[in-house]
Amino acid sequence: MGIIKEDAKKIIHSSIQRVLSDSAVKRALEGKSFSGKVVVIAIGKAAWNMANAAAEILGDDIEKGIVLTKYHHSQGPIKNFTVLEASHPLPDEKTITGTEVIIEAVSDLSPEDTVIFLVSGGGSALFEKPAGNLGLKDLLEVTDQLLKCGADIVEMNTIRKHLSAVKGGKFAALCAPAQVYTIALSDILGDRPDSIASGPTCPDLSTCKDAFAIVEKYGLSLTEEMKQQLFVETPKEVLNNTMLITGSVNELCIAAASEAKALGYEPLILSTFVDCEAKEAGRFLAAIGKTIQKDGFPLKAPCAIICGGETVVRITGKGKGGRNQELALSAAASITGMDNIVIGAVGSDGTDGPTDAAGALVDGYTKETLDEAGISIVDILAENDSNRALAITDALVMTGPTGTNVNDLYFLLCK
Amino acid sequence: MGIIKEDAKKIIHSSIQRVLSDSAVKRALEGKSFSGKVVVIAIGKAAWNMANAAAEILGDDIEKGIVLTKYHHSQGPIKNFTVLEASHPLPDEKTITGTEVIIEAVSDLSPEDTVIFLVSGGGSALFEKPAGNLGLKDLLEVTDQLLKCGADIVEMNTIRKHLSAVKGGKFAALCAPAQVYTIALSDILGDRPDSIASGPTCPDLSTCKDAFAIVEKYGLSLTEEMKQQLFVETPKEVLNNTMLITGSVNELCIAAASEAKALGYEPLILSTFVDCEAKEAGRFLAAIGKTIQKDGFPLKAPCAIICGGETVVRITGKGKGGRNQELALSAAASITGMDNIVIGAVGSDGTDGPTDAAGALVDGYTKETLDEAGISIVDILAENDSNRALAITDALVMTGPTGTNVNDLYFLLCK
């Protein structure tokens, strides 16, 4: 069992290495040269790491650089960059002033100039300026209404893109006539470019008509100025942007599969869209493990079943844990007593929920250890207290914050 | 879209045909001959169909036959068989008297005689006689305590086997010196022989010590006579039984895969142990469908992802539905807007929950139709009212009762 767990740890390490924000940016920029002025704009939770990597690669070619990231997410000065921080997940005044600094930096550029736009998760909240005469208060007010009425994320973004001066392709327009080269780390399942950070440099698929339908559907209460902004169509075509998604859950899974194969496990990537309840995803993976061991479907052991995604947790208790830890703990209950099987779930950002673990690795003995300690997995899950139980069984995976976020890796190894 | 749904219906039809109780029994008995007297004993919800098939194949070779099935589950007389009915899911007096008739029929046999024992789901409740001086009341009383204290199914069966005169291998002992040929339709994930109908003809893995540990764990209140019976060990070795599992969810899935292949879809059997929440299993299948269409993992279309199992439903509302219908409806929400995809979930017994549907088939347009009718899938699932919504969208699969039960088939077709 020791060896299979060691293999699992190698798979986690290799796959996260592949999607680290700095290596992703370096891969994207290596060997590239730009003719005119180069302005680097980095937004999102990984902005500092991405900007720092760009500074290393491009060095003095950078005319100017600005980082706008979450409070406490920058790690010091970067050459000639301005490093700014603001609030997440809800924007504050620093968001608006930071965004204005960025807009200022990309105005007055020429057609031969390039804006290198480095985007990561959290960018939707961290990069924002209300359209027209709207203010931060208006945006927060609408967001609050949307959250309370139960609008889904597509609906929320449709409204927000229309009320923003930078989202939904509008930032690319502000950069014109310069060219934009967008390098994105995707934390959006399916990697839809207009969804990553609300697509500041991408054509927007949502229309004014869609926005008004949502207003009507939920009976949103809007000011006259808000309504006026909803009438302004977002860009449906963006000609000055080149987009490269360089880190995504897809790459995370492919890297995991490649490491698994190198270690002697036949890999199968099952899905990169897993979005169901964490503990049920754990049971589903366990059910596949049982079938592998009983009948050799979908593969004969040694094999690795690999998934990526972002599961959800239904909060019913007051414990400490995260979606990856819940997935693993739930899987542990299902594979109890089985040999030669390990199930792992880790967040590529290295932090799972409000804990210092990235996730967990469980095997057929995890439940037994908990039973001996008098701990019931059913009770622990009802309390959302997975962290404590997994700590006791030495099942936590600790990577520290990785500075990237392309969602989670879920996998099963059978030997 | 029409064609892919037709293909899905063919897959459902072929796979259920394969596990129909009568064809399963015929496959098992065809070409077999028995030297001495042949006594056919059939228990469980499919007992009548299985016995009828045996009567057709073996004809006058059968010395005596007894069917013990659920009320309203027999379909008339069978040759020289005695057809009895009793209560399910809780036994009643008819269970005990029926079981006594069966015990009488297998006593006084010789070593060259054969008891053909046909077992199907429900057999655990339908075939029962309390051990020693215990009565039906005692059994019901203990069952009630076990249900209330939250004991799991393995724990319940450990107690029940020790308090029964026929479970846990004891019926095989009653048939001795005759040989027993057990033909089982399995409704137990993993097909553990000692779990199907509580294994009347199989060595029992649970011990007296296990039973007392459970009594202590839950503080069960037992009479002196019950305690005495718990001290009597169940058979750990059964030498006069040959066991054949002829219908199982595994066969259901293999048949579905074979039909899918014949229709031009590359099949992948993913799991035959799916036991998570129905609606989360639906989301998981949908997540695989998205990955197939976006990146060609785990297979390129046209392909079929096939699972079997028995999902669970958390009751939060007062509507009408079943686990297969919930799985399909939840999947429909996730695949909305997608072309060339169908997700199906059907119970092999032809009845899903308290409805007359076997399950449902949904596609990328199911949700749109419901939206137009003003029906929210989230609300419907919260009300457990899947049947009504699926009826509106013409998504129900109706097979009528099939007379078999080897759990459910869940699948996804991508074209």
Coordinates of C-alpha atoms in Angstrom, one line a residue, chain B:
Chain B
M1 CA -31.7 13.5 -32.1
G2 CA -34.5 11.1 -33.1
I3 CA -32.0 8.4 -34.1
I4 CA -29.9 8.5 -31.0
K5 CA -33.0 8.2 -28.8
E6 CA -34.1 5.2 -30.9
D7 CA -30.7 3.7 -30.4
A8 CA -31.0 4.3 -26.7
K9 CA -34.3 2.5 -26.6
K10 CA -32.8 -0.5 -28.4
I11 CA -30.0 -0.7 -25.9
I12 CA -32.6 -0.7 -23.0
H13 CA -34.6 -3.4 -24.7
S14 CA -31.8 -5.7 -25.5
S15 CA -30.1 -5.5 -22.1
I16 CA -33.3 -6.2 -20.2
Q17 CA -34.1 -9.1 -22.5
R18 CA -30.8 -10.6 -21.5
V19 CA -31.6 -10.6 -17.8
L20 CA -35.2 -11.6 -17.9
S21 CA -35.7 -14.2 -15.2
D22 CA -37.1 -16.8 -17.5
S23 CA -34.4 -16.6 -20.1
A24 CA -31.8 -16.6 -17.4
V25 CA -33.2 -19.8 -15.9
K26 CA -33.5 -21.4 -19.3
R27 CA -29.8 -20.6 -20.1
A28 CA -28.8 -22.1 -16.8
L29 CA -30.8 -25.4 -17.2
E30 CA -30.6 -26.0 -20.9
G31 CA -29.0 -29.3 -21.7
K32 CA -28.6 -30.2 -18.0
S33 CA -29.9 -33.6 -16.7
F34 CA -30.4 -34.8 -13.2
S35 CA -30.3 -38.4 -12.0
G36 CA -32.5 -38.7 -9.0
K37 CA -35.7 -36.8 -7.9
V38 CA -35.8 -33.2 -8.8
V39 CA -37.5 -30.7 -6.5
V40 CA -37.7 -27.1 -7.6
I41 CA -37.9 -24.4 -5.0
A42 CA -38.4 -20.8 -6.1
I43 CA -38.3 -17.9 -3.7
G44 CA -38.3 -14.1 -4.3
K45 CA -40.2 -11.6 -6.3
A46 CA -39.3 -13.3 -9.6
A47 CA -40.0 -16.8 -8.2
W48 CA -43.0 -17.5 -10.4
N49 CA -41.3 -16.6 -13.7
M50 CA -38.2 -18.5 -12.7
A51 CA -40.2 -21.6 -11.7
N52 CA -42.3 -21.4 -14.8
A53 CA -39.2 -21.4 -17.0
A54 CA -37.8 -24.4 -15.1
A55 CA -41.1 -26.2 -15.6
E56 CA -40.9 -25.5 -19.3
I57 CA -37.3 -26.8 -19.6
L58 CA -37.4 -29.8 -17.2
G59 CA -41.1 -30.8 -17.7
D60 CA -41.9 -34.1 -16.2
D61 CA -38.5 -34.5 -14.7
I62 CA -39.7 -32.3 -11.8
E63 CA -41.0 -34.5 -8.9
K64 CA -42.3 -31.5 -7.0
G65 CA -42.2 -27.7 -7.1
I66 CA -42.9 -24.9 -4.8
V67 CA -43.1 -21.2 -5.5
L68 CA -43.0 -18.7 -2.6
T69 CA -43.4 -15.1 -3.9
K70 CA -44.8 -11.8 -3.0
Y71 CA -48.6 -11.2 -2.9
H72 CA -50.0 -10.6 -6.4
H73 CA -46.7 -11.7 -8.0
S74 CA -47.8 -15.2 -9.2
Q75 CA -49.5 -15.5 -12.5
G76 CA -51.5 -18.7 -12.2
P77 CA -50.8 -22.4 -11.7
I78 CA -47.7 -24.1 -12.9
K79 CA -48.0 -27.9 -13.6
N80 CA -47.4 -29.9 -10.5
F81 CA -46.2 -26.8 -8.5
T82 CA -47.6 -25.4 -5.3
V83 CA -47.8 -21.7 -5.7
L84 CA -47.7 -19.7 -2.4
E85 CA -47.6 -16.0 -1.7
A86 CA -46.6 -14.0 1.4
S87 CA -45.8 -10.4 2.5
H88 CA -42.9 -8.2 1.4
P89 CA -40.9 -6.3 2.6
L90 CA -41.8 -7.5 6.1
P91 CA -42.6 -11.2 6.5
D92 CA -46.0 -12.4 7.8
E93 CA -47.5 -15.7 9.0
K94 CA -47.8 -16.9 5.4
T95 CA -44.0 -16.5 5.1
I96 CA -43.5 -18.9 7.9
T97 CA -46.0 -21.5 6.8
G98 CA -44.8 -21.3 3.2
T99 CA -41.2 -21.8 4.3
E100 CA -42.3 -24.8 6.4
V101 CA -44.0 -26.3 3.3
I102 CA -40.6 -25.9 1.4
I103 CA -38.6 -27.4 4.3
E104 CA -41.0 -30.4 4.3
A105 CA -40.6 -30.8 0.5
V106 CA -36.8 -31.1 0.7
S107 CA -36.7 -33.5 3.7
D108 CA -36.3 -37.2 3.1
L109 CA -34.3 -36.8 -0.1
S110 CA -31.4 -39.1 -1.1
P111 CA -27.9 -38.1 -2.1
E112 CA -28.7 -38.6 -5.8
D113 CA -31.6 -36.2 -5.6
T114 CA -31.4 -32.5 -6.6
V115 CA -33.0 -29.4 -5.2
I116 CA -33.1 -26.7 -7.9
F117 CA -33.2 -23.6 -5.8
L118 CA -34.3 -20.5 -7.8
V119 CA -33.5 -17.3 -5.9
S120 CA -34.4 -13.7 -6.7
G121 CA -34.6 -10.3 -4.9
G122 CA -37.0 -10.1 -2.0
G123 CA -36.1 -13.7 -1.0
S124 CA -34.7 -12.5 2.3
A125 CA -38.1 -11.4 3.5
L126 CA -40.2 -14.0 1.6
F127 CA -38.3 -17.1 2.8
E128 CA -38.0 -17.2 6.5
K129 CA -38.6 -19.3 9.6
P130 CA -37.3 -18.3 12.9
A131 CA -34.7 -20.5 14.6
G132 CA -35.5 -22.7 17.6
N133 CA -38.5 -21.5 19.6
L134 CA -38.5 -18.0 18.2
G135 CA -41.6 -16.7 16.5
L136 CA -42.5 -14.2 13.8
K137 CA -43.1 -11.6 16.4
D138 CA -39.5 -11.9 17.7
L139 CA -38.1 -11.4 14.2
L140 CA -40.2 -8.4 13.5
E141 CA -39.3 -7.0 16.9
V142 CA -35.6 -7.3 16.3
T143 CA -35.9 -6.0 12.7
D144 CA -37.7 -2.9 14.1
Q145 CA -34.9 -2.3 16.6
L146 CA -32.2 -2.7 13.9
L147 CA -34.0 -0.3 11.6
K148 CA -34.4 2.3 14.4
C149 CA -30.8 2.2 15.6
G150 CA -29.4 2.8 12.1
A151 CA -27.7 -0.5 11.7
D152 CA -26.4 -1.0 8.1
I153 CA -27.5 -3.9 5.9
V154 CA -24.5 -6.1 6.7
E155 CA -25.2 -5.7 10.4
M156 CA -28.9 -6.4 9.9
N157 CA -28.2 -9.6 8.0
T158 CA -25.7 -10.8 10.5
I159 CA -28.3 -10.7 13.2
R160 CA -31.1 -12.1 10.9
K161 CA -29.0 -15.0 9.7
H162 CA -28.3 -16.1 13.2
L163 CA -31.9 -15.9 14.2
S164 CA -33.2 -17.8 11.1
A165 CA -33.7 -21.5 10.5
V166 CA -33.1 -21.1 6.7
K167 CA -30.8 -18.2 6.1
G168 CA -27.0 -18.2 6.0
G169 CA -26.5 -21.7 4.5
K170 CA -29.0 -23.4 6.8
F171 CA -31.4 -24.3 4.0
A172 CA -28.7 -26.2 2.2
A173 CA -28.2 -28.2 5.4
L174 CA -31.9 -28.9 5.5
C175 CA -31.7 -30.2 1.9
A176 CA -28.8 -32.6 2.7
P177 CA -28.1 -35.3 1.7
A178 CA -29.5 -34.1 -1.6
Q179 CA -27.5 -31.9 -3.9
V180 CA -28.6 -28.3 -4.3
Y181 CA -28.3 -26.4 -7.5
T182 CA -28.8 -22.7 -6.8
I183 CA -29.7 -20.4 -9.7
A184 CA -29.7 -16.8 -8.6
L185 CA -30.8 -13.5 -10.1
S186 CA -28.7 -11.0 -8.2
D187 CA -30.1 -7.7 -7.0
I188 CA -27.0 -7.2 -4.8
L189 CA -24.2 -5.0 -6.1
G190 CA -21.1 -7.1 -6.3
D191 CA -23.2 -10.4 -6.4
R192 CA -21.9 -11.6 -3.0
P193 CA -23.6 -15.1 -2.9
D194 CA -24.1 -14.9 0.9
S195 CA -26.0 -11.6 0.5
I196 CA -28.5 -12.6 -2.2
A197 CA -31.7 -13.4 -0.2
S198 CA -29.4 -13.7 2.8
G199 CA -27.7 -16.8 1.2
P200 CA -29.9 -19.8 2.3
T201 CA -27.6 -22.2 0.5
C202 CA -24.2 -20.4 0.9
P203 CA -21.5 -20.5 3.6
D204 CA -22.0 -17.6 5.9
L205 CA -19.2 -15.2 6.5
S206 CA -20.6 -13.7 9.7
T207 CA -20.0 -15.2 13.1
C208 CA -21.7 -15.4 16.5
K209 CA -19.0 -13.0 17.7
D210 CA -20.0 -10.5 15.0
A211 CA -23.6 -10.8 16.0
F212 CA -22.9 -10.1 19.7
A213 CA -20.7 -7.2 18.8
I214 CA -23.7 -5.6 16.9
V215 CA -26.0 -6.3 19.9
E216 CA -23.5 -4.5 22.1
K217 CA -22.8 -1.6 19.6
Y218 CA -26.5 -0.7 19.4
G219 CA -27.6 -1.8 22.8
L220 CA -30.2 -4.1 21.3
S221 CA -32.7 -5.6 23.8
L222 CA -33.0 -9.3 23.2
T223 CA -34.9 -12.1 25.0
E224 CA -33.0 -15.1 26.5
E225 CA -34.1 -17.3 23.6
M226 CA -32.8 -14.8 21.0
K227 CA -29.5 -14.7 22.8
Q228 CA -29.3 -18.5 22.9
Q229 CA -29.9 -18.6 19.1
L230 CA -27.1 -16.0 18.5
F231 CA -24.7 -18.5 20.1
V232 CA -25.5 -21.1 17.4
E233 CA -22.9 -20.7 14.6
T234 CA -24.1 -20.6 11.0
P235 CA -22.5 -23.0 8.4
K236 CA -19.0 -21.9 7.4
E237 CA -18.8 -24.6 4.8
V238 CA -21.5 -25.9 2.5
L239 CA -20.6 -29.0 0.5
N240 CA -23.9 -29.9 -1.2
N241 CA -24.5 -26.6 -3.1
T242 CA -23.5 -25.5 -6.6
M243 CA -24.2 -21.8 -7.2
L244 CA -24.8 -20.1 -10.5
I245 CA -25.5 -16.3 -10.7
T246 CA -27.2 -16.1 -14.0
G247 CA -28.7 -12.6 -14.0
S248 CA -26.9 -9.7 -12.6
V249 CA -26.3 -6.0 -13.2
N250 CA -22.9 -7.1 -14.7
E251 CA -24.8 -9.0 -17.4
L252 CA -27.2 -6.2 -17.9
C253 CA -24.2 -3.8 -18.6
I254 CA -22.4 -6.3 -20.9
A255 CA -25.6 -6.7 -22.9
A256 CA -26.0 -3.0 -23.2
A257 CA -22.4 -2.6 -24.3
S258 CA -22.9 -5.3 -26.9
E259 CA -26.0 -3.7 -28.3
A260 CA -24.3 -0.3 -28.3
K261 CA -21.4 -1.7 -30.2
A262 CA -23.7 -3.3 -32.8
L263 CA -25.3 0.1 -33.3
G264 CA -22.0 1.8 -33.9
Y265 CA -21.2 3.3 -30.5
E266 CA -17.8 2.4 -29.0
P267 CA -18.8 1.1 -25.5
L268 CA -17.1 1.6 -22.2
I269 CA -18.5 -0.1 -19.1
L270 CA -17.5 2.2 -16.3
S271 CA -19.0 0.7 -13.2
T272 CA -21.5 -1.9 -12.0
F273 CA -21.4 -0.6 -8.4
V274 CA -22.9 2.9 -8.7
D275 CA -24.6 3.5 -5.4
C276 CA -24.4 7.3 -4.8
E277 CA -27.3 9.8 -4.8
A278 CA -29.3 9.5 -8.0
K279 CA -29.2 13.1 -9.0
E280 CA -25.4 13.4 -8.4
A281 CA -24.8 10.2 -10.5
G282 CA -26.8 12.0 -13.3
R283 CA -24.5 15.1 -13.0
F284 CA -21.4 12.8 -13.1
L285 CA -22.6 11.1 -16.3
A286 CA -23.4 14.5 -17.8
A287 CA -19.8 15.7 -16.9
I288 CA -18.4 12.7 -18.8
G289 CA -20.6 13.6 -21.8
K290 CA -19.3 17.2 -21.8
T291 CA -15.7 15.9 -21.8
I292 CA -16.4 13.5 -24.6
Q293 CA -17.8 16.3 -26.7
K294 CA -15.1 18.9 -25.8
D295 CA -11.9 16.8 -25.7
G296 CA -12.7 13.2 -26.8
F297 CA -12.0 11.8 -23.3
P298 CA -12.6 9.0 -22.2
L299 CA -13.6 8.0 -25.7
K300 CA -14.3 9.9 -29.0
A301 CA -17.9 9.9 -30.2
P302 CA -19.8 7.9 -31.3
C303 CA -19.5 6.1 -27.9
A304 CA -21.6 4.7 -25.1
I305 CA -20.7 5.0 -21.4
I306 CA -22.4 2.3 -19.4
C307 CA -22.9 1.9 -15.7
G308 CA -25.1 -0.3 -13.5
G309 CA -26.0 0.0 -9.9
E310 CA -28.6 1.1 -7.4
T311 CA -28.6 4.8 -6.6
V312 CA -30.3 6.3 -3.7
V313 CA -32.8 9.2 -3.4
R314 CA -32.9 11.6 -0.5
I315 CA -36.6 12.3 0.1
T316 CA -37.1 16.0 0.7
G317 CA -40.5 16.5 -1.0
K318 CA -43.9 14.8 -1.5
G319 CA -43.9 14.3 -5.3
K320 CA -43.9 11.1 -7.3
G321 CA -40.8 9.7 -8.9
G322 CA -38.0 7.2 -8.6
R323 CA -34.2 7.0 -8.6
N324 CA -33.9 6.5 -12.3
Q325 CA -36.1 9.3 -13.1
E326 CA -34.2 11.6 -10.7
L327 CA -30.9 10.6 -12.2
A328 CA -32.1 11.4 -15.7
L329 CA -33.8 14.6 -14.8
S330 CA -30.7 15.9 -13.0
A331 CA -28.6 14.9 -16.0
A332 CA -31.0 16.8 -18.3
A333 CA -30.2 20.0 -16.4
S334 CA -26.5 19.6 -17.0
I335 CA -26.6 18.7 -20.7
T336 CA -29.0 21.4 -21.7
G337 CA -28.2 22.9 -25.1
M338 CA -25.9 20.0 -26.1
D339 CA -26.6 18.1 -29.3
N340 CA -26.1 14.5 -30.1
I341 CA -26.2 13.3 -26.5
V342 CA -28.7 11.1 -24.6
I343 CA -28.6 10.0 -21.0
G344 CA -30.8 7.1 -19.8
A345 CA -31.6 5.4 -16.5
V346 CA -33.9 2.4 -16.2
G347 CA -34.7 -0.2 -13.6
S348 CA -34.4 -3.7 -14.9
D349 CA -37.6 -4.6 -13.0
G350 CA -39.6 -2.1 -15.1
T351 CA -40.8 -0.1 -12.2
D352 CA -39.0 3.0 -10.9
G353 CA -40.2 4.0 -7.4
P354 CA -44.0 4.1 -7.0
T355 CA -44.5 4.9 -10.7
D356 CA -45.4 2.9 -13.8
A357 CA -42.3 4.1 -15.7
A358 CA -39.0 2.0 -15.8
G359 CA -37.0 5.2 -16.0
A360 CA -36.3 8.0 -18.4
L361 CA -34.3 9.1 -21.5
V362 CA -33.2 12.7 -21.7
D363 CA -31.3 14.9 -24.1
G364 CA -30.1 18.4 -24.6
Y365 CA -33.6 19.7 -25.2
T366 CA -35.4 18.2 -22.2
K367 CA -34.7 21.2 -20.0
E368 CA -35.7 23.7 -22.7
T369 CA -39.1 22.0 -23.0
L370 CA -39.5 22.2 -19.2
D371 CA -38.4 25.9 -19.1
E372 CA -41.1 26.6 -21.7
A373 CA -43.6 24.9 -19.5
G374 CA -42.5 27.0 -16.6
I375 CA -41.1 24.0 -14.7
S376 CA -37.8 24.3 -12.8
I377 CA -35.7 21.1 -12.6
V378 CA -34.2 22.3 -9.3
D379 CA -37.7 22.7 -7.8
I380 CA -38.9 19.4 -9.2
L381 CA -35.9 17.5 -7.7
A382 CA -36.4 19.2 -4.3
E383 CA -40.1 18.0 -4.5
N384 CA -39.0 14.5 -5.6
D385 CA -41.5 15.0 -8.4
S386 CA -39.5 13.8 -11.4
N387 CA -42.3 11.6 -12.9
R388 CA -44.6 14.6 -13.7
A389 CA -41.8 16.6 -15.3
L390 CA -40.5 13.8 -17.4
A391 CA -44.1 12.9 -18.5
I392 CA -44.5 16.4 -19.9
T393 CA -41.3 16.1 -22.0
D394 CA -42.1 12.7 -23.3
A395 CA -39.0 11.4 -21.6
L396 CA -40.4 8.4 -19.7
V397 CA -39.4 4.8 -20.6
M398 CA -42.3 2.4 -20.1
T399 CA -41.5 -1.3 -20.2
G400 CA -44.2 -2.6 -17.8
P401 CA -43.1 -5.0 -15.0
T402 CA -40.4 -7.3 -16.5
G403 CA -40.5 -10.0 -13.8
T404 CA -36.7 -9.6 -13.2
N405 CA -34.7 -7.4 -10.9
V406 CA -30.9 -7.1 -11.3
N407 CA -30.8 -3.3 -10.4
D408 CA -30.5 -0.5 -12.9
L409 CA -28.8 0.5 -16.1
Y410 CA -27.4 4.0 -16.5
F411 CA -25.9 5.1 -19.7
L412 CA -24.8 7.9 -21.9
L413 CA -24.7 7.9 -25.7
C414 CA -22.8 10.5 -27.7
K415 CA -23.0 10.6 -31.5

